[in-house]
Amino acid sequence: MKIAIIDGQGGGIGKHITMKLRSFLGEEYEIIGLGTNAVATMAMLKAGANEVATGESAIVYMASKVDVIVGSVSILSANSMCGEMTPRMVEAIGSSDAKKILLPVNRNQIEIVGVLREPVPHQIDRLVEAIKNHENL
């Protein structure tokens, strides 16, 4: 299974997701770190991603090549992450047939109601559990 982790800015969320997925899922899953910038990309590489790539072209290209896309809900909002998520990236992610498992991080004037407000590390634990529990990924 190929899992793409998409992150931007400093790459902190992507780094933590990569570390958790790698430790819980082992080497049988291919983790691809896709950063909107080089800092985010390098954070995911250092955290254990098998492959990494940076920028709009890489994210647009890889969105259709993976089984699962993970990140914060911001990856579905054009111009989020201080403008790093381009409309073209968002369209590619949203149009992808890949399963999307997203963290409900309330930023960018997006508020998701009906979810527990908990620290990001706890949300990442739930994301890892969702991936582990999906039989049909």
Tab-separated table of N, CA and C in Angstrom:
chain	number	residue	atom	x	y	z
A	1	MET	N	0.841	-1.171	0.000
A	1	MET	CA	0.000	0.000	0.000
A	1	MET	C	0.889	1.238	0.000
A	2	LYS	N	0.501	2.243	-0.766
A	2	LYS	CA	1.217	3.515	-0.806
A	2	LYS	C	0.409	4.572	-0.071
A	3	ILE	N	1.065	5.206	0.879
A	3	ILE	CA	0.435	6.260	1.671
A	3	ILE	C	1.189	7.558	1.423
A	4	ALA	N	0.483	8.592	0.965
A	4	ALA	CA	1.086	9.911	0.783
A	4	ALA	C	0.742	10.777	1.981
A	5	ILE	N	1.751	11.396	2.540
A	5	ILE	CA	1.552	12.365	3.621
A	5	ILE	C	1.859	13.728	3.023
A	6	ILE	N	0.892	14.625	3.096
A	6	ILE	CA	1.058	15.960	2.519
A	6	ILE	C	1.100	16.978	3.642
A	7	ASP	N	2.137	17.821	3.611
A	7	ASP	CA	2.278	18.856	4.626
A	7	ASP	C	3.044	20.038	4.053
A	8	GLY	N	2.989	21.134	4.759
A	8	GLY	CA	3.674	22.343	4.328
A	8	GLY	C	4.234	23.087	5.517
A	9	GLN	N	4.519	24.355	5.312
A	9	GLN	CA	5.117	25.228	6.308
A	9	GLN	C	6.332	24.552	6.942
A	10	GLY	N	6.347	24.304	8.237
A	10	GLY	CA	7.512	23.698	8.881
A	10	GLY	C	7.551	22.190	8.837
A	11	GLY	N	6.467	21.564	8.412
A	11	GLY	CA	6.433	20.111	8.278
A	11	GLY	C	6.233	19.345	9.563
A	12	GLY	N	5.870	20.025	10.645
A	12	GLY	CA	5.739	19.352	11.932
A	12	GLY	C	4.676	18.266	11.958
A	13	ILE	N	3.513	18.546	11.390
A	13	ILE	CA	2.444	17.548	11.385
A	13	ILE	C	2.850	16.363	10.521
A	14	GLY	N	3.380	16.623	9.332
A	14	GLY	CA	3.812	15.547	8.444
A	14	GLY	C	4.898	14.691	9.060
A	15	LYS	N	5.809	15.328	9.770
A	15	LYS	CA	6.891	14.613	10.451
A	15	LYS	C	6.336	13.658	11.497
A	16	HIS	N	5.407	14.147	12.311
A	16	HIS	CA	4.844	13.310	13.374
A	16	HIS	C	3.990	12.181	12.807
A	17	ILE	N	3.234	12.461	11.742
A	17	ILE	CA	2.448	11.401	11.110
A	17	ILE	C	3.386	10.335	10.556
A	18	THR	N	4.447	10.755	9.873
A	18	THR	CA	5.402	9.804	9.288
A	18	THR	C	6.013	8.928	10.370
A	19	MET	N	6.474	9.524	11.455
A	19	MET	CA	7.090	8.754	12.539
A	19	MET	C	6.108	7.738	13.119
A	20	LYS	N	4.882	8.164	13.393
A	20	LYS	CA	3.883	7.267	13.980
A	20	LYS	C	3.530	6.136	13.027
A	21	LEU	N	3.289	6.476	11.757
A	21	LEU	CA	2.947	5.433	10.786
A	21	LEU	C	4.088	4.430	10.635
A	22	ARG	N	5.295	4.934	10.551
A	22	ARG	CA	6.445	4.038	10.378
A	22	ARG	C	6.569	3.109	11.576
A	23	SER	N	6.404	3.629	12.790
A	23	SER	CA	6.578	2.789	13.975
A	23	SER	C	5.444	1.779	14.146
A	24	PHE	N	4.221	2.126	13.750
A	24	PHE	CA	3.095	1.223	13.934
A	24	PHE	C	2.863	0.292	12.753
A	25	LEU	N	3.201	0.718	11.550
A	25	LEU	CA	2.898	-0.080	10.368
A	25	LEU	C	4.103	-0.830	9.819
A	26	GLY	N	5.289	-0.465	10.258
A	26	GLY	CA	6.486	-1.151	9.804
A	26	GLY	C	6.865	-0.803	8.379
A	27	GLU	N	7.667	-1.660	7.789
A	27	GLU	CA	8.227	-1.394	6.462
A	27	GLU	C	7.351	-1.884	5.318
A	28	GLU	N	6.278	-2.596	5.614
A	28	GLU	CA	5.468	-3.155	4.535
A	28	GLU	C	4.657	-2.099	3.786
A	29	TYR	N	4.505	-0.931	4.358
A	29	TYR	CA	3.788	0.159	3.722
A	29	TYR	C	4.784	1.167	3.164
A	30	GLU	N	4.497	1.655	1.974
A	30	GLU	CA	5.350	2.676	1.375
A	30	GLU	C	4.812	4.050	1.756
A	31	ILE	N	5.620	4.819	2.450
A	31	ILE	CA	5.236	6.167	2.872
A	31	ILE	C	5.943	7.173	1.977
A	32	ILE	N	5.149	8.024	1.350
A	32	ILE	CA	5.669	9.044	0.451
A	32	ILE	C	5.365	10.404	1.063
A	33	GLY	N	6.399	11.145	1.405
A	33	GLY	CA	6.243	12.473	1.979
A	33	GLY	C	6.195	13.520	0.873
A	34	LEU	N	5.108	14.253	0.809
A	34	LEU	CA	4.944	15.293	-0.205
A	34	LEU	C	4.839	16.640	0.489
A	35	GLY	N	5.849	17.458	0.306
A	35	GLY	CA	5.875	18.756	0.958
A	35	GLY	C	5.561	19.882	-0.007
A	36	THR	N	4.920	20.898	0.514
A	36	THR	CA	4.696	22.093	-0.307
A	36	THR	C	5.965	22.926	-0.385
A	37	ASN	N	6.926	22.613	0.487
A	37	ASN	CA	8.220	23.301	0.474
A	37	ASN	C	9.294	22.319	0.943
A	38	ALA	N	10.542	22.706	0.749
A	38	ALA	CA	11.666	21.813	1.051
A	38	ALA	C	11.796	21.501	2.537
A	39	VAL	N	11.453	22.442	3.397
A	39	VAL	CA	11.556	22.206	4.846
A	39	VAL	C	10.601	21.100	5.269
A	40	ALA	N	9.358	21.179	4.812
A	40	ALA	CA	8.368	20.147	5.143
A	40	ALA	C	8.787	18.795	4.574
A	41	THR	N	9.289	18.807	3.349
A	41	THR	CA	9.723	17.570	2.705
A	41	THR	C	10.857	16.915	3.489
A	42	MET	N	11.850	17.673	3.878
A	42	MET	CA	12.993	17.120	4.607
A	42	MET	C	12.585	16.589	5.976
A	43	ALA	N	11.620	17.234	6.617
A	43	ALA	CA	11.146	16.757	7.918
A	43	ALA	C	10.554	15.356	7.783
A	44	MET	N	9.797	15.122	6.699
A	44	MET	CA	9.199	13.803	6.500
A	44	MET	C	10.244	12.763	6.095
A	45	LEU	N	11.251	13.166	5.339
A	45	LEU	CA	12.333	12.255	4.978
A	45	LEU	C	13.087	11.801	6.224
A	46	LYS	N	13.441	12.748	7.082
A	46	LYS	CA	14.164	12.419	8.312
A	46	LYS	C	13.328	11.557	9.259
A	47	ALA	N	11.987	11.671	9.147
A	47	ALA	CA	11.102	10.914	10.027
A	47	ALA	C	10.865	9.487	9.534
A	48	GLY	N	11.342	9.166	8.322
A	48	GLY	CA	11.238	7.788	7.865
A	48	GLY	C	10.453	7.534	6.600
A	49	ALA	N	10.116	8.574	5.837
A	49	ALA	CA	9.419	8.353	4.569
A	49	ALA	C	10.333	7.602	3.601
A	50	ASN	N	9.742	6.705	2.811
A	50	ASN	CA	10.515	5.958	1.814
A	50	ASN	C	10.982	6.864	0.689
A	51	GLU	N	10.106	7.730	0.246
A	51	GLU	CA	10.398	8.676	-0.828
A	51	GLU	C	9.810	10.012	-0.448
A	52	VAL	N	10.365	11.070	-1.007
A	52	VAL	CA	9.817	12.399	-0.791
A	52	VAL	C	9.888	13.188	-2.092
A	53	ALA	N	9.042	14.200	-2.175
A	53	ALA	CA	9.073	15.121	-3.302
A	53	ALA	C	8.479	16.441	-2.827
A	54	THR	N	8.821	17.489	-3.553
A	54	THR	CA	8.423	18.831	-3.134
A	54	THR	C	7.700	19.560	-4.254
A	55	GLY	N	6.663	20.301	-3.875
A	55	GLY	CA	6.046	21.259	-4.775
A	55	GLY	C	4.763	20.803	-5.440
A	56	GLU	N	4.198	21.759	-6.171
A	56	GLU	CA	2.903	21.556	-6.808
A	56	GLU	C	2.916	20.376	-7.783
A	57	SER	N	3.890	20.325	-8.661
A	57	SER	CA	3.934	19.265	-9.662
A	57	SER	C	3.981	17.893	-9.017
A	58	ALA	N	4.792	17.735	-7.987
A	58	ALA	CA	4.914	16.449	-7.301
A	58	ALA	C	3.601	16.044	-6.639
A	59	ILE	N	2.952	16.971	-5.980
A	59	ILE	CA	1.695	16.659	-5.290
A	59	ILE	C	0.604	16.323	-6.303
A	60	VAL	N	0.500	17.106	-7.366
A	60	VAL	CA	-0.505	16.842	-8.402
A	60	VAL	C	-0.265	15.476	-9.036
A	61	TYR	N	0.963	15.172	-9.362
A	61	TYR	CA	1.303	13.901	-9.998
A	61	TYR	C	1.025	12.717	-9.071
A	62	MET	N	1.476	12.791	-7.831
A	62	MET	CA	1.388	11.652	-6.920
A	62	MET	C	-0.016	11.421	-6.361
A	63	ALA	N	-0.873	12.433	-6.367
A	63	ALA	CA	-2.219	12.275	-5.799
A	63	ALA	C	-2.982	11.117	-6.436
A	64	SER	N	-2.734	10.861	-7.697
A	64	SER	CA	-3.441	9.780	-8.386
A	64	SER	C	-2.677	8.453	-8.339
A	65	LYS	N	-1.509	8.431	-7.724
A	65	LYS	CA	-0.661	7.239	-7.724
A	65	LYS	C	-0.635	6.508	-6.384
A	66	VAL	N	-1.358	7.017	-5.390
A	66	VAL	CA	-1.302	6.440	-4.052
A	66	VAL	C	-2.663	5.870	-3.652
A	67	ASP	N	-2.649	5.038	-2.609
A	67	ASP	CA	-3.880	4.422	-2.109
A	67	ASP	C	-4.553	5.268	-1.034
A	68	VAL	N	-3.738	5.981	-0.255
A	68	VAL	CA	-4.241	6.781	0.861
A	68	VAL	C	-3.506	8.113	0.872
A	69	ILE	N	-4.243	9.177	1.139
A	69	ILE	CA	-3.656	10.511	1.323
A	69	ILE	C	-3.994	10.956	2.737
A	70	VAL	N	-2.966	11.359	3.491
A	70	VAL	CA	-3.198	11.856	4.842
A	70	VAL	C	-2.578	13.239	5.002
A	71	GLY	N	-3.107	13.956	5.955
A	71	GLY	CA	-2.647	15.302	6.268
A	71	GLY	C	-3.717	15.994	7.080
A	72	SER	N	-3.599	17.285	7.214
A	72	SER	CA	-4.650	18.047	7.897
A	72	SER	C	-5.724	18.392	6.883
A	73	VAL	N	-6.883	18.760	7.357
A	73	VAL	CA	-7.984	19.134	6.471
A	73	VAL	C	-7.600	20.320	5.577
A	74	SER	N	-6.575	21.036	5.952
A	74	SER	CA	-6.099	22.181	5.168
A	74	SER	C	-5.671	21.807	3.757
A	75	ILE	N	-5.330	20.545	3.533
A	75	ILE	CA	-4.894	20.153	2.193
A	75	ILE	C	-6.054	20.158	1.199
A	76	LEU	N	-7.269	20.348	1.696
A	76	LEU	CA	-8.431	20.457	0.806
A	76	LEU	C	-8.944	21.888	0.711
A	77	SER	N	-8.133	22.836	1.131
A	77	SER	CA	-8.526	24.248	1.103
A	77	SER	C	-7.498	25.057	0.321
A	78	ALA	N	-7.925	25.588	-0.822
A	78	ALA	CA	-7.022	26.374	-1.669
A	78	ALA	C	-6.453	27.561	-0.901
A	79	ASN	N	-5.177	27.779	-1.058
A	79	ASN	CA	-4.430	28.883	-0.458
A	79	ASN	C	-4.265	28.768	1.053
A	80	SER	N	-4.512	27.580	1.597
A	80	SER	CA	-4.243	27.376	3.023
A	80	SER	C	-2.737	27.273	3.225
A	81	MET	N	-2.323	27.098	4.438
A	81	MET	CA	-0.903	27.034	4.808
A	81	MET	C	-0.170	28.272	4.293
A	82	CYS	N	-0.751	29.415	4.554
A	82	CYS	CA	-0.177	30.709	4.146
A	82	CYS	C	0.023	30.793	2.630
A	83	GLY	N	-0.872	30.183	1.882
A	83	GLY	CA	-0.825	30.236	0.432
A	83	GLY	C	-0.056	29.110	-0.219
A	84	GLU	N	0.515	28.192	0.561
A	84	GLU	CA	1.309	27.110	-0.015
A	84	GLU	C	0.468	26.070	-0.754
A	85	MET	N	-0.774	25.865	-0.343
A	85	MET	CA	-1.643	24.894	-1.020
A	85	MET	C	-2.330	25.592	-2.190
A	86	THR	N	-1.873	25.308	-3.373
A	86	THR	CA	-2.422	25.967	-4.559
A	86	THR	C	-3.756	25.324	-4.944
A	87	PRO	N	-4.592	26.057	-5.675
A	87	PRO	CA	-5.854	25.471	-6.147
A	87	PRO	C	-5.637	24.193	-6.963
A	88	ARG	N	-4.575	24.138	-7.725
A	88	ARG	CA	-4.280	22.943	-8.534
A	88	ARG	C	-3.977	21.733	-7.639
A	89	MET	N	-3.250	21.942	-6.552
A	89	MET	CA	-2.972	20.853	-5.612
A	89	MET	C	-4.264	20.352	-4.983
A	90	VAL	N	-5.081	21.281	-4.538
A	90	VAL	CA	-6.333	20.934	-3.868
A	90	VAL	C	-7.246	20.157	-4.813
A	91	GLU	N	-7.311	20.584	-6.063
A	91	GLU	CA	-8.133	19.879	-7.040
A	91	GLU	C	-7.622	18.453	-7.255
A	92	ALA	N	-6.321	18.279	-7.365
A	92	ALA	CA	-5.748	16.948	-7.574
A	92	ALA	C	-6.017	16.034	-6.378
A	93	ILE	N	-5.879	16.560	-5.182
A	93	ILE	CA	-6.125	15.763	-3.974
A	93	ILE	C	-7.602	15.406	-3.885
A	94	GLY	N	-8.460	16.395	-4.052
A	94	GLY	CA	-9.899	16.159	-3.960
A	94	GLY	C	-10.420	15.222	-5.035
A	95	SER	N	-9.828	15.255	-6.215
A	95	SER	CA	-10.270	14.414	-7.334
A	95	SER	C	-9.664	13.017	-7.304
A	96	SER	N	-8.662	12.822	-6.508
A	96	SER	CA	-7.986	11.527	-6.442
A	96	SER	C	-8.934	10.447	-5.924
A	97	ASP	N	-8.771	9.246	-6.457
A	97	ASP	CA	-9.539	8.102	-5.962
A	97	ASP	C	-8.993	7.571	-4.641
A	98	ALA	N	-7.869	8.080	-4.191
A	98	ALA	CA	-7.273	7.632	-2.937
A	98	ALA	C	-8.194	7.947	-1.761
A	99	LYS	N	-8.142	7.069	-0.782
A	99	LYS	CA	-8.849	7.322	0.480
A	99	LYS	C	-8.161	8.490	1.158
A	100	LYS	N	-8.923	9.466	1.649
A	100	LYS	CA	-8.351	10.606	2.365
A	100	LYS	C	-8.665	10.455	3.848
A	101	ILE	N	-7.625	10.457	4.664
A	101	ILE	CA	-7.788	10.397	6.117
A	101	ILE	C	-7.123	11.656	6.651
A	102	LEU	N	-7.939	12.574	7.170
A	102	LEU	CA	-7.469	13.921	7.482
A	102	LEU	C	-7.623	14.253	8.959
A	103	LEU	N	-6.709	15.061	9.445
A	103	LEU	CA	-6.787	15.567	10.814
A	103	LEU	C	-7.706	16.790	10.834
A	104	PRO	N	-8.613	16.847	11.786
A	104	PRO	CA	-9.534	17.990	11.856
A	104	PRO	C	-8.909	19.193	12.563
A	105	VAL	N	-7.846	19.713	11.970
A	105	VAL	CA	-7.169	20.873	12.546
A	105	VAL	C	-7.948	22.117	12.127
A	106	ASN	N	-8.528	22.801	13.099
A	106	ASN	CA	-9.380	23.956	12.817
A	106	ASN	C	-8.540	25.203	12.584
A	107	ARG	N	-8.213	25.441	11.323
A	107	ARG	CA	-7.454	26.622	10.913
A	107	ARG	C	-8.012	27.108	9.587
A	108	ASN	N	-7.503	28.198	9.090
A	108	ASN	CA	-7.877	28.710	7.768
A	108	ASN	C	-9.370	29.008	7.650
A	109	GLN	N	-9.957	29.485	8.733
A	109	GLN	CA	-11.375	29.816	8.762
A	109	GLN	C	-12.258	28.595	8.511
A	110	ILE	N	-11.735	27.413	8.802
A	110	ILE	CA	-12.508	26.175	8.697
A	110	ILE	C	-12.682	25.640	10.104
A	111	GLU	N	-13.908	25.426	10.493
A	111	GLU	CA	-14.167	24.796	11.783
A	111	GLU	C	-15.013	23.573	11.551
A	112	ILE	N	-14.530	22.444	12.018
A	112	ILE	CA	-15.231	21.182	11.851
A	112	ILE	C	-15.950	20.900	13.158
A	113	VAL	N	-17.274	20.851	13.088
A	113	VAL	CA	-18.057	20.610	14.300
A	113	VAL	C	-18.295	19.117	14.453
A	114	GLY	N	-18.550	18.706	15.674
A	114	GLY	CA	-18.857	17.312	15.928
A	114	GLY	C	-17.638	16.431	16.166
A	115	VAL	N	-16.462	17.019	16.243
A	115	VAL	CA	-15.269	16.240	16.544
A	115	VAL	C	-14.699	16.715	17.869
A	116	LEU	N	-13.973	15.833	18.520
A	116	LEU	CA	-13.346	16.203	19.777
A	116	LEU	C	-12.217	17.191	19.528
A	117	ARG	N	-12.119	18.192	20.343
A	117	ARG	CA	-10.986	19.110	20.284
A	117	ARG	C	-9.908	18.540	21.186
A	118	GLU	N	-8.874	18.047	20.561
A	118	GLU	CA	-7.784	17.463	21.320
A	118	GLU	C	-6.468	17.851	20.662
A	119	PRO	N	-5.376	17.713	21.390
A	119	PRO	CA	-4.075	18.087	20.839
A	119	PRO	C	-3.743	17.282	19.575
A	120	VAL	N	-2.959	17.885	18.700
A	120	VAL	CA	-2.592	17.245	17.429
A	120	VAL	C	-1.969	15.860	17.636
A	121	PRO	N	-1.072	15.656	18.620
A	121	PRO	CA	-0.535	14.298	18.791
A	121	PRO	C	-1.621	13.240	19.031
A	122	HIS	N	-2.674	13.584	19.738
A	122	HIS	CA	-3.778	12.645	19.959
A	122	HIS	C	-4.532	12.402	18.656
A	123	GLN	N	-4.706	13.466	17.862
A	123	GLN	CA	-5.370	13.320	16.569
A	123	GLN	C	-4.549	12.409	15.655
A	124	ILE	N	-3.238	12.539	15.701
A	124	ILE	CA	-2.372	11.686	14.881
A	124	ILE	C	-2.506	10.231	15.309
A	125	ASP	N	-2.613	9.968	16.599
A	125	ASP	CA	-2.834	8.597	17.066
A	125	ASP	C	-4.126	8.031	16.475
A	126	ARG	N	-5.168	8.843	16.418
A	126	ARG	CA	-6.448	8.396	15.841
A	126	ARG	C	-6.313	8.158	14.337
A	127	LEU	N	-5.531	8.995	13.666
A	127	LEU	CA	-5.293	8.825	12.235
A	127	LEU	C	-4.594	7.493	11.970
A	128	VAL	N	-3.587	7.175	12.758
A	128	VAL	CA	-2.866	5.908	12.608
A	128	VAL	C	-3.819	4.739	12.845
A	129	GLU	N	-4.658	4.838	13.853
A	129	GLU	CA	-5.639	3.780	14.123
A	129	GLU	C	-6.596	3.613	12.953
A	130	ALA	N	-7.038	4.721	12.359
A	130	ALA	CA	-7.944	4.639	11.207
A	130	ALA	C	-7.284	3.904	10.053
A	131	ILE	N	-6.018	4.161	9.822
A	131	ILE	CA	-5.302	3.467	8.741
A	131	ILE	C	-5.132	1.990	9.087
A	132	LYS	N	-4.756	1.687	10.330
A	132	LYS	CA	-4.564	0.303	10.738
A	132	LYS	C	-5.863	-0.500	10.654
A	133	ASN	N	-6.998	0.140	10.937
A	133	ASN	CA	-8.269	-0.567	11.000
A	133	ASN	C	-8.984	-0.685	9.666
A	134	HIS	N	-8.458	-0.071	8.636
A	134	HIS	CA	-9.099	-0.141	7.325
A	134	HIS	C	-8.638	-1.375	6.588
A	135	GLU	N	-9.542	-2.328	6.412
A	135	GLU	CA	-9.209	-3.569	5.730
A	135	GLU	C	-9.077	-3.360	4.218
A	136	ASN	N	-9.863	-2.447	3.670
A	136	ASN	CA	-9.948	-2.306	2.218
A	136	ASN	C	-9.108	-1.161	1.669
A	137	LEU	N	-8.040	-0.813	2.332
A	137	LEU	CA	-7.197	0.248	1.806
A	137	LEU	C	-6.418	-0.324	0.700
